[in-house]
Coordinates of C-alpha atoms and ligand atoms in Angstrom, one line a residue:
Chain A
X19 CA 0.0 0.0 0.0
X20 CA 1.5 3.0 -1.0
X21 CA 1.4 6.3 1.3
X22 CA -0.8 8.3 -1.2
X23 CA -4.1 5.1 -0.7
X24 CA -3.0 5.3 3.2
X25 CA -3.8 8.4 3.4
X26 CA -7.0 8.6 1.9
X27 CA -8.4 5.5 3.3
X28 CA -8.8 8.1 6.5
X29 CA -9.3 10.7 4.7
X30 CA -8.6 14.0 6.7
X31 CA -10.0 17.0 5.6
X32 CA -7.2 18.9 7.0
X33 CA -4.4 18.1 9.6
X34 CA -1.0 16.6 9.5
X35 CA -0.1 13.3 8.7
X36 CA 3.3 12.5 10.4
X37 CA 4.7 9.1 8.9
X38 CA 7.9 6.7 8.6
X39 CA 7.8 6.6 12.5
X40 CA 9.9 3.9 13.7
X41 CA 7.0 1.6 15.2
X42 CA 7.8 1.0 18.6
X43 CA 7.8 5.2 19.0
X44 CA 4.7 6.2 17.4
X45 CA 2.8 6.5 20.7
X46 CA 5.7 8.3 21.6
X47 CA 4.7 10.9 19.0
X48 CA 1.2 11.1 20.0
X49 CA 2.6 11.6 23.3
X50 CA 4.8 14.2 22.2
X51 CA 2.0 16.0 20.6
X52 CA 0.2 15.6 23.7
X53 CA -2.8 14.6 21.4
X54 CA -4.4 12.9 24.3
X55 CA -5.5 16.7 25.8
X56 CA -7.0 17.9 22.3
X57 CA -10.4 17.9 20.8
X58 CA -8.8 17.0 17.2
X59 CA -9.4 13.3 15.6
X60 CA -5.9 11.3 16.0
X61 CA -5.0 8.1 13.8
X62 CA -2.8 6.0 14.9
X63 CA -1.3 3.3 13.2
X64 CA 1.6 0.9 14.0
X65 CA 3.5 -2.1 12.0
X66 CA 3.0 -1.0 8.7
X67 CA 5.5 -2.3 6.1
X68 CA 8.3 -0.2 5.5
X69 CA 11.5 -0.7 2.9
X70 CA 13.3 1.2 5.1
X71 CA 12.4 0.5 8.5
X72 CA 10.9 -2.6 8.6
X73 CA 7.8 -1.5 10.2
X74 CA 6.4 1.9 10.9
X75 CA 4.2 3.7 12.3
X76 CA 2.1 7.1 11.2
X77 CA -0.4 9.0 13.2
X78 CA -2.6 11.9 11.8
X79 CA -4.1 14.3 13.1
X80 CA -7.1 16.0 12.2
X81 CA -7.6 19.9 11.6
X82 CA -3.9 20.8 13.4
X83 CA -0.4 21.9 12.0
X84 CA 2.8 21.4 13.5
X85 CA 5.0 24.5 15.4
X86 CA 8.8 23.9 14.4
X87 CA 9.2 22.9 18.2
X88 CA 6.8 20.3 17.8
X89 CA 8.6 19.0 14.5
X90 CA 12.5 19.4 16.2
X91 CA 10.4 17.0 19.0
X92 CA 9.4 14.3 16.4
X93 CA 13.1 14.3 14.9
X94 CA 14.6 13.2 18.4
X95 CA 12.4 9.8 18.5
X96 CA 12.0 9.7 14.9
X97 CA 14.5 10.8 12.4
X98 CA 13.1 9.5 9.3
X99 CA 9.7 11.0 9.6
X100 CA 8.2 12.6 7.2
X101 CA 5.4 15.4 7.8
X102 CA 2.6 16.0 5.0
X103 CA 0.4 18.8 5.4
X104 CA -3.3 17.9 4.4
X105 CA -5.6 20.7 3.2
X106 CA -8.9 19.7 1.4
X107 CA -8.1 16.0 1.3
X108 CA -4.7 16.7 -0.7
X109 CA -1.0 16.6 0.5
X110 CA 0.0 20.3 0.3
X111 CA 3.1 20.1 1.3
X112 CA 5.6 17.1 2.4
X113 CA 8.6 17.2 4.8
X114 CA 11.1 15.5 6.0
X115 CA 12.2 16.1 9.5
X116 CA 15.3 17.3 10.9
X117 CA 16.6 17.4 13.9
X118 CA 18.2 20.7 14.4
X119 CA 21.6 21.5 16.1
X120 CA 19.8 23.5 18.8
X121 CA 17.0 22.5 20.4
X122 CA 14.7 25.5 22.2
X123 CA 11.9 24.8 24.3
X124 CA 10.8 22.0 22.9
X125 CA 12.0 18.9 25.7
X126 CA 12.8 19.0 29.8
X127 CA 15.8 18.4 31.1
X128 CA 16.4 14.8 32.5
X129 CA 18.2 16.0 35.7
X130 CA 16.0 17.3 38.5
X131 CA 18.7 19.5 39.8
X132 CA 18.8 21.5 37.1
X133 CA 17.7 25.3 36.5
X134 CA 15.5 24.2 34.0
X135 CA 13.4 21.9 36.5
X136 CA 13.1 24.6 39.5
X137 CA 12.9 28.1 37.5
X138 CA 10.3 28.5 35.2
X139 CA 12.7 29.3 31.8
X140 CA 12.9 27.7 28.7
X141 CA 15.2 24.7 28.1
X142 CA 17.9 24.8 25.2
X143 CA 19.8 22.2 24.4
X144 CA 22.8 21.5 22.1
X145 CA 22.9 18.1 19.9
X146 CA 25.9 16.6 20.1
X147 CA 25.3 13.9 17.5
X148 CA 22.7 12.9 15.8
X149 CA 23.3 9.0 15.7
X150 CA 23.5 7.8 18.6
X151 CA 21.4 11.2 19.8
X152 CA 23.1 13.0 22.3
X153 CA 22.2 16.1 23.5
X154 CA 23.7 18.5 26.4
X155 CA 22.1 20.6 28.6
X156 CA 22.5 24.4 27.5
X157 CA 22.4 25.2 31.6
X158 CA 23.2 22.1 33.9
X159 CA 25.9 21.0 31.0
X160 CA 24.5 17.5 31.1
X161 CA 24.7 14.9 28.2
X162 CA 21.3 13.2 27.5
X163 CA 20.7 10.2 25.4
X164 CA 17.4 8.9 23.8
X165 CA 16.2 7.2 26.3
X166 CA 16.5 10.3 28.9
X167 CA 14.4 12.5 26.4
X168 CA 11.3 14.0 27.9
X169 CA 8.3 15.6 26.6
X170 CA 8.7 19.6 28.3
Chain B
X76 CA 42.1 38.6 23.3
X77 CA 39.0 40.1 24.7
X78 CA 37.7 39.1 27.9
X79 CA 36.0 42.1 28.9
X80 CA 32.4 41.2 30.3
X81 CA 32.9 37.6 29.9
X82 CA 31.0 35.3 31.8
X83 CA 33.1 32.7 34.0
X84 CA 30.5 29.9 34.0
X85 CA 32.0 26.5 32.7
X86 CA 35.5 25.5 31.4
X87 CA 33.8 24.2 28.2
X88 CA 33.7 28.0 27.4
X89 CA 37.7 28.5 27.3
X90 CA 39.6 28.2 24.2
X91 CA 43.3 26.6 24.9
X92 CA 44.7 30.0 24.4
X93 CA 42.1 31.6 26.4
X94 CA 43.1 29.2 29.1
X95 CA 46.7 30.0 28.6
X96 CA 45.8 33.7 28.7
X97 CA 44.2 33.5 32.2
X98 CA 47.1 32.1 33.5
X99 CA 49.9 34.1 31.8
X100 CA 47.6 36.5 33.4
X101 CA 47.5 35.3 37.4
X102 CA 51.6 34.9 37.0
X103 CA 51.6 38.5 35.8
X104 CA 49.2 39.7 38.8
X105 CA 51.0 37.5 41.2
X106 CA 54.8 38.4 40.3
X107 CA 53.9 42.3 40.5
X108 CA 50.4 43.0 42.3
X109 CA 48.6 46.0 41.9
X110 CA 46.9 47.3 45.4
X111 CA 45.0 49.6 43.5
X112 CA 43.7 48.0 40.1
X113 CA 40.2 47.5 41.4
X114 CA 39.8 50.4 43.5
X115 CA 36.7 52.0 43.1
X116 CA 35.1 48.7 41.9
X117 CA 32.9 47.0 44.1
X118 CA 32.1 42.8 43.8
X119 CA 28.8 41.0 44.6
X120 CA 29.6 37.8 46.8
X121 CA 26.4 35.5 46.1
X122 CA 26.5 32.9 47.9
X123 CA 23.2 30.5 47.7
X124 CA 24.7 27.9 49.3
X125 CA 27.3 28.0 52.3
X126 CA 30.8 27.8 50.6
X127 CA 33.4 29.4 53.4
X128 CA 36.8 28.8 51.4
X129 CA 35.7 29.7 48.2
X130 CA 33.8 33.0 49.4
X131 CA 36.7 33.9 51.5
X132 CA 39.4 33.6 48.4
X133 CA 37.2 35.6 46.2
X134 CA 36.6 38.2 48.5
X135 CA 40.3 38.0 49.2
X136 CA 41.1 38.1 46.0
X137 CA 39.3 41.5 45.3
X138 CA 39.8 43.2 48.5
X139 CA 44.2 42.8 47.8
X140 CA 43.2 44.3 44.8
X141 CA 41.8 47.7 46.3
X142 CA 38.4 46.6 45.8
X143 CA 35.0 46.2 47.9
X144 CA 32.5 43.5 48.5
X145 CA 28.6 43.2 49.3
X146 CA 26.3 40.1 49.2
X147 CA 25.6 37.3 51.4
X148 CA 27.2 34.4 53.0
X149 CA 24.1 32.1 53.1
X150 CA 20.6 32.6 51.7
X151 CA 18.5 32.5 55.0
X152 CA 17.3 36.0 55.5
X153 CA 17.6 37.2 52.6
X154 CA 14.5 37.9 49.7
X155 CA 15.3 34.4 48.6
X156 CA 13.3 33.3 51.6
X157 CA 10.8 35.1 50.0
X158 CA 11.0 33.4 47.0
X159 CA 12.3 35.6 44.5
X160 CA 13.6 34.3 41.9
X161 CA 17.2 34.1 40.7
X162 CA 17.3 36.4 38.0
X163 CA 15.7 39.3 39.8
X164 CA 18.0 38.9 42.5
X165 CA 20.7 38.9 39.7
X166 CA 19.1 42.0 38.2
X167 CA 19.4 43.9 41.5
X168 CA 22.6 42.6 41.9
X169 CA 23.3 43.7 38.4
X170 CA 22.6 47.3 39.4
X171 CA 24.8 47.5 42.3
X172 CA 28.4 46.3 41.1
X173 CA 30.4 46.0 38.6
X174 CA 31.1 42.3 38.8
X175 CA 29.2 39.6 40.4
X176 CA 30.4 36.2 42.2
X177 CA 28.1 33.3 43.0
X178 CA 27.2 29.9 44.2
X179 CA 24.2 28.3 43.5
X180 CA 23.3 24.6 44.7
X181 CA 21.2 24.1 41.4
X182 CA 23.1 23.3 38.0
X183 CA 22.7 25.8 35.7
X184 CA 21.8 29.0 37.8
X185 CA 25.3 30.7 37.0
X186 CA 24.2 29.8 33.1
X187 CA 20.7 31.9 33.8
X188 CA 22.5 34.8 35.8
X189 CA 24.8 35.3 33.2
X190 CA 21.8 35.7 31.0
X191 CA 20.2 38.2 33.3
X192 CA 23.5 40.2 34.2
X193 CA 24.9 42.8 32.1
X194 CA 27.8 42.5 34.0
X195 CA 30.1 39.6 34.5
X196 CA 29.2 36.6 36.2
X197 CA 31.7 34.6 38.0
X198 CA 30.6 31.1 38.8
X199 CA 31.9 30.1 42.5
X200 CA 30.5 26.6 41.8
X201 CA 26.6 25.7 40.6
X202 CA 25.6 22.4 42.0
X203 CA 27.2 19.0 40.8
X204 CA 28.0 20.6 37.4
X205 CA 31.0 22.8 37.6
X206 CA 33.6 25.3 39.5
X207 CA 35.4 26.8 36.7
X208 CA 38.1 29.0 39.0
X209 CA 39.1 25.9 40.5
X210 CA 39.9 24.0 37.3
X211 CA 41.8 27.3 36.5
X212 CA 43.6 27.4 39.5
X213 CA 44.4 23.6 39.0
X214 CA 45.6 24.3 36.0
X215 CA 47.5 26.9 37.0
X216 CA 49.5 25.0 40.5
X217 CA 50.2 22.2 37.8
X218 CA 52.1 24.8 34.9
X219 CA 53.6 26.5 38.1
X220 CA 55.2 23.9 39.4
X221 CA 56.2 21.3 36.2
X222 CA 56.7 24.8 34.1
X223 CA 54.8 22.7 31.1
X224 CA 51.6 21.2 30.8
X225 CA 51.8 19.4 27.6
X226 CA 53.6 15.4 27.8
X227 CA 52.9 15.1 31.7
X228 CA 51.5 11.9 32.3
X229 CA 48.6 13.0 35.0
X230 CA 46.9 10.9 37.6
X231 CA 43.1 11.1 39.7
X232 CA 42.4 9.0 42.4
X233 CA 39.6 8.6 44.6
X234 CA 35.8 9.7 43.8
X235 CA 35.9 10.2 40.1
X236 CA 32.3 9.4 39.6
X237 CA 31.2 12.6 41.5
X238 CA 33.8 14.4 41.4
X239 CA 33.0 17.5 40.1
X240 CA 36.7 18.8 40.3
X241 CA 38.2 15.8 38.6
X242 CA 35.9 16.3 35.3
X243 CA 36.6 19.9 34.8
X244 CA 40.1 19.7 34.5
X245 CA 39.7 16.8 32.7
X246 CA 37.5 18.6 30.3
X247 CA 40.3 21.2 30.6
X248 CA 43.3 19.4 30.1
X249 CA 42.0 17.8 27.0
X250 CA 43.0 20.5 24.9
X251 CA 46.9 19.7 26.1
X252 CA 48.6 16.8 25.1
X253 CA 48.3 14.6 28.8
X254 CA 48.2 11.0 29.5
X255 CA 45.5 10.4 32.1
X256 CA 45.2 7.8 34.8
X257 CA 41.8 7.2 36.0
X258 CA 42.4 5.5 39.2
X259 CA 39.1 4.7 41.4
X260 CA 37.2 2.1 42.7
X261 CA 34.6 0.4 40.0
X262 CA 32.0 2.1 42.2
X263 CA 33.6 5.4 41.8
X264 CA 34.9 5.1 38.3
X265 CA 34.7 8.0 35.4
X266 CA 31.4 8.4 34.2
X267 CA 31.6 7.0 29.9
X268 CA 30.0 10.5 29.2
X269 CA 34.0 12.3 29.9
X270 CA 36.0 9.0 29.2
X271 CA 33.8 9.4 25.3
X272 CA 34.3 13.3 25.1
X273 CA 38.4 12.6 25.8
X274 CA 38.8 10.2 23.8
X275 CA 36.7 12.7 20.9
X276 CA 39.6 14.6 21.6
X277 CA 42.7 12.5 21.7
X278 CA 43.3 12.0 24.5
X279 CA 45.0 9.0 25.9
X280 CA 43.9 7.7 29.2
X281 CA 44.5 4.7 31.4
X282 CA 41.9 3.3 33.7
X283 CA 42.5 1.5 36.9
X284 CA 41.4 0.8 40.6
X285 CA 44.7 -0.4 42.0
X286 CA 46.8 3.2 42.5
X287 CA 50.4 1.3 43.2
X288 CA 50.4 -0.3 39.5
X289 CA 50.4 2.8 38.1
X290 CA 51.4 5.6 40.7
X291 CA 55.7 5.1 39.6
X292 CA 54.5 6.7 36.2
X293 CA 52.9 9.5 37.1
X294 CA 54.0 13.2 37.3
X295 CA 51.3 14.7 39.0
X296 CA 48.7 13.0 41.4
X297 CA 45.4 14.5 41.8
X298 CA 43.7 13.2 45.0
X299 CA 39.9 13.7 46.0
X300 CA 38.1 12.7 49.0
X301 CA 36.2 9.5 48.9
X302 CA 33.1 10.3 50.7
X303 CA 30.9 8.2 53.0
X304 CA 27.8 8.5 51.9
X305 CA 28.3 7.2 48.4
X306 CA 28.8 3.8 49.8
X307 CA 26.2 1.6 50.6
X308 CA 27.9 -0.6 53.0
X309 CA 30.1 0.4 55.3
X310 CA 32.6 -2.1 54.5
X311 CA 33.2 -1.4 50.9
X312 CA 33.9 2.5 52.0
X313 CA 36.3 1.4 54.7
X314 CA 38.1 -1.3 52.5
X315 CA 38.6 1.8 49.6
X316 CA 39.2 4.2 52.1
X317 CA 41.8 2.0 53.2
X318 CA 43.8 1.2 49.9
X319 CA 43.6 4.8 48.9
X320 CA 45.3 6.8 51.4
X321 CA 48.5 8.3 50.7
X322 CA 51.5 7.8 53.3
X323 CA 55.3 8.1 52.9
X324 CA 55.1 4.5 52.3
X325 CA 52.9 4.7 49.5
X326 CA 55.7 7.0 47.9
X327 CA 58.4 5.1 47.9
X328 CA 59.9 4.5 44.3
X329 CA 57.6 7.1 42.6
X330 CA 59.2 10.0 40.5
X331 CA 61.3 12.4 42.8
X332 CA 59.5 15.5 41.1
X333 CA 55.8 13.7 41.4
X334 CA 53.7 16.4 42.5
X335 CA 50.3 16.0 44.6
X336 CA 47.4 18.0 44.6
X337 CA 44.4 17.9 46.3
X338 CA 40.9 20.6 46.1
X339 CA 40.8 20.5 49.6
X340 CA 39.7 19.4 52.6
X341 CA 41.2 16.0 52.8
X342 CA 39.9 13.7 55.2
X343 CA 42.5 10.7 55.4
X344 CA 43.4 10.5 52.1
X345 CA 46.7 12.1 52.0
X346 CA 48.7 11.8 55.4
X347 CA 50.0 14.8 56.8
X348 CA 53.7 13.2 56.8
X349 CA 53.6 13.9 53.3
X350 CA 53.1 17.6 53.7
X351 CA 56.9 18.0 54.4
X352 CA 57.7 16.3 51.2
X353 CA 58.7 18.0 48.0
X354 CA 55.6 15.9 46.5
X355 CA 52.9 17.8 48.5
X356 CA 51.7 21.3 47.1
X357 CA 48.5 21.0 48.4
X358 CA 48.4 24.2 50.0
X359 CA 50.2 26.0 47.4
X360 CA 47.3 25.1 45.0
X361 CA 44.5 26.5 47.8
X362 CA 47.0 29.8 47.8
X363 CA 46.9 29.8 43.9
X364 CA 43.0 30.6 44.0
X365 CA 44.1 34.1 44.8
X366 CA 45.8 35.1 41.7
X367 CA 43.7 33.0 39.3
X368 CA 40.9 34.8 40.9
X369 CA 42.0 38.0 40.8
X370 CA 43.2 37.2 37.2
X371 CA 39.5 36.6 36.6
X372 CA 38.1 39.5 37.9
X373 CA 40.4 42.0 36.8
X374 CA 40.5 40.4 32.5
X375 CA 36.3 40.5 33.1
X376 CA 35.4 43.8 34.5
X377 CA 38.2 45.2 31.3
X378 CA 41.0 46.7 34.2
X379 CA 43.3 44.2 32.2
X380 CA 43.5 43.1 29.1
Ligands
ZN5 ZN1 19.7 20.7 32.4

């Protein structure tokens, strides 16, 4: 099944279709997105074949675009997503993300003792390298890895 | 080089030749001091957390320098009880002097001052993350007294885990070219986070938990204090405790110009019959805060270039 007949068996008005999740992180995404909270229709769908990855996963979500903090936040769990914007049942525009070299706002810092955790400011951190992901702390200087990676 | 307004926050900042800079800089200050280069100036001493030695060598530092100081010693009765928050304390602050010191028990808070502060920031130590005026004047007892950096082989031994000391100057001596011997309990042991950025670098290290293997090599020693509380059981702190301690004995064999430092205040972990030895200069590095201080305050408020 090719992307194009995936996305119109659901067939969203409008919204965002984010897809080539790797599978095991697509509720990771939605989590991300914090789509729990929101009145908007969510999709989600998990161990779809993929050439590249085996299986993936792709959520959509109805009537909402992405902020670039939100995108920088789907390139940390999932690098090879791709982002399609959906605007009267046709892809308008189709991304790949990225994940940037600095990150603002858009995760929490891991370590409880830092500035980040007891003032309210916004974090920034600095990726060190993109595979493995390591990222360090712009204030408390500490080195994060996947699996310490927070939703802010 | 321009370090006028600079923040002093973390080593990672320096440049090798800013590094070399601040301490071309601290020789200069020491060999011919000036009782009147700061005169005029006056130095907020922030201290958010209890710190007597540091506090007192800062303050030192500025007051043999013709300068004044205000702040506080410890947070209780101040706003802070309150609960203002850091950076309008730092914008007060701001207002008031012409350079600003502080400790801080949270990581990051000299980061956010230095965002909120026009004028410099020195950190005096932030939490567990780092102390850079230590590092520099480690840095600075070790060229002082092996008149090089570069080729020494260097050693730490004792809490390396925690230590915040031990991965600063790390971090710093990694733009040199240093062998390092990581010598600690497996407990204690470098976190992989340093050992990877090092070894990023270069840098060639050794890592070990039995110090007499490797001690006959070294040309510098680095000490720390193993501290009680990170043990579990009792034993297991007594037994590295133990093995750890430096005593004429220990010496015996090891390179007639092997030098030993320690951040200070030791415990048990270096004997005091080694403080008559050539090897200890222990106390010279606590006196070396001074200048490296005062080197610091004197390149960031612009009275030296
Ligand atoms: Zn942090």
């Amino acid at each position: 099944m090719n992307s194009k007949k995936m996305l119109q068996i659901s067939g969203i008005q409008e919204g965002t279709v984010v897809d080539h999740i790797p599978t095991k992180s697509t509720f990771k995404v939605a989590e991300f997105l914090n789509l729990k909270e929101g009145k908007n229709i969510v999709t989600v769908g998990m161990n779809f074949e993929s050439k590249k990855l085996g299986k993936k996963g792709v959520v959509k979500i109805g009537e909402r675009f992405l902020t670039k903090g939100e995108v920088d936040k789907i390139s940390l769990i999932a690098p090879d997503a791709r982002i399609s914007i959906i605007k009267d049942y046709e892809v308008k525009e189709k991304f790949s993300v990225e994940i940037p070299k600095i990150l603002n706002g858009s995760i929490s810092c891991a370590n409880n003792n830092c500035i980040t955790n007891n003032q309210s400011i916004t974090t920034k951190f600095y990726v060190l390298s993109k595979d493995p992901l390591k990222i360090r702390c712009h204030y408390c200087e500490r080195t994060l890895g996947k699996d310490d990676i927070e939703v802010a | 080089m321009n370090f006028k307004n600079k923040d002093i926050i973390s080593i990672r900042d320096f440049s090798k030749d800013e590094i070399i800079h601040v301490l071309r800089t601290a020789e200069k200050i020491e060999n011919k001091p000036d009782i009147d280069l700061m005169k005029g100036k006056v130095m907020s001493s922030l201290f958010f957390e209890p710190s007597t030695r540091t506090r007192l060598s800062f303050e030192s530092a500025m007051r043999k320098l013709g300068g004044d100081v205000i702040g506080f010693s410890d947070p209780s009765g101040t706003s802070l009880k309150k609960g203002e928050t850091l950076w309008d304390t730092i914008k007060m602050a701001d207002k008031y002097s012409d350079i600003i010191v502080m400790r801080h028990p949270v990581e990051g808070a000299a980061r956010l001052a230095a965002e909120a502060s026009s004028v410099p920031i020195l950190n005096g130590g932030d939490g567990a993350n780092q102390h850079p005026t230590q590092t520099m004047l480690d840095l600075y007892t070790i060229i002082k007294s092996k008149k090089k950096i570069d080729n020494l082989n260097i050693g730490f031994l004792g809490d390396l885990k925690y230590g915040r000391t031990v991965h600063s100057l790390a971090i710093a001596l990694s733009h040199f070219n240093v062998n390092l011997y990581f010598i600690a309990p497996d407990a204690l042991k470098m976190p992989d986070s340093y050992l990877e950025e090092l070894s990023e670098k270069g840098i060639k290290y050794v890592e070990e938990s039995d110090l007499m293997k490797v001690i006959k090599e070294l040309d510098v020693l680095y000490v720390t204090r193993i501290q009680k509380e990170r043990f579990p059981d009792p034993v297991e702190y007594k037994k590295y405790a133990g093995v750890y301690q430096i005593n004429k004995a220990t010496l015996e064999g090891v390179k007639p110009d092997l030098k030993i430092m320690h951040p200070l205040p030791r415990v048990n972990e270096i004997h005091p019959e080694v403080d008559d030895t050539d090897h200890a200069i222990y106390f010279e590095q606590a006196g070396n805060g001074i200048p490296i201080r005062q080197a610091l305050i004197a390149l960031t408020t612009g009275m030296v270039k």
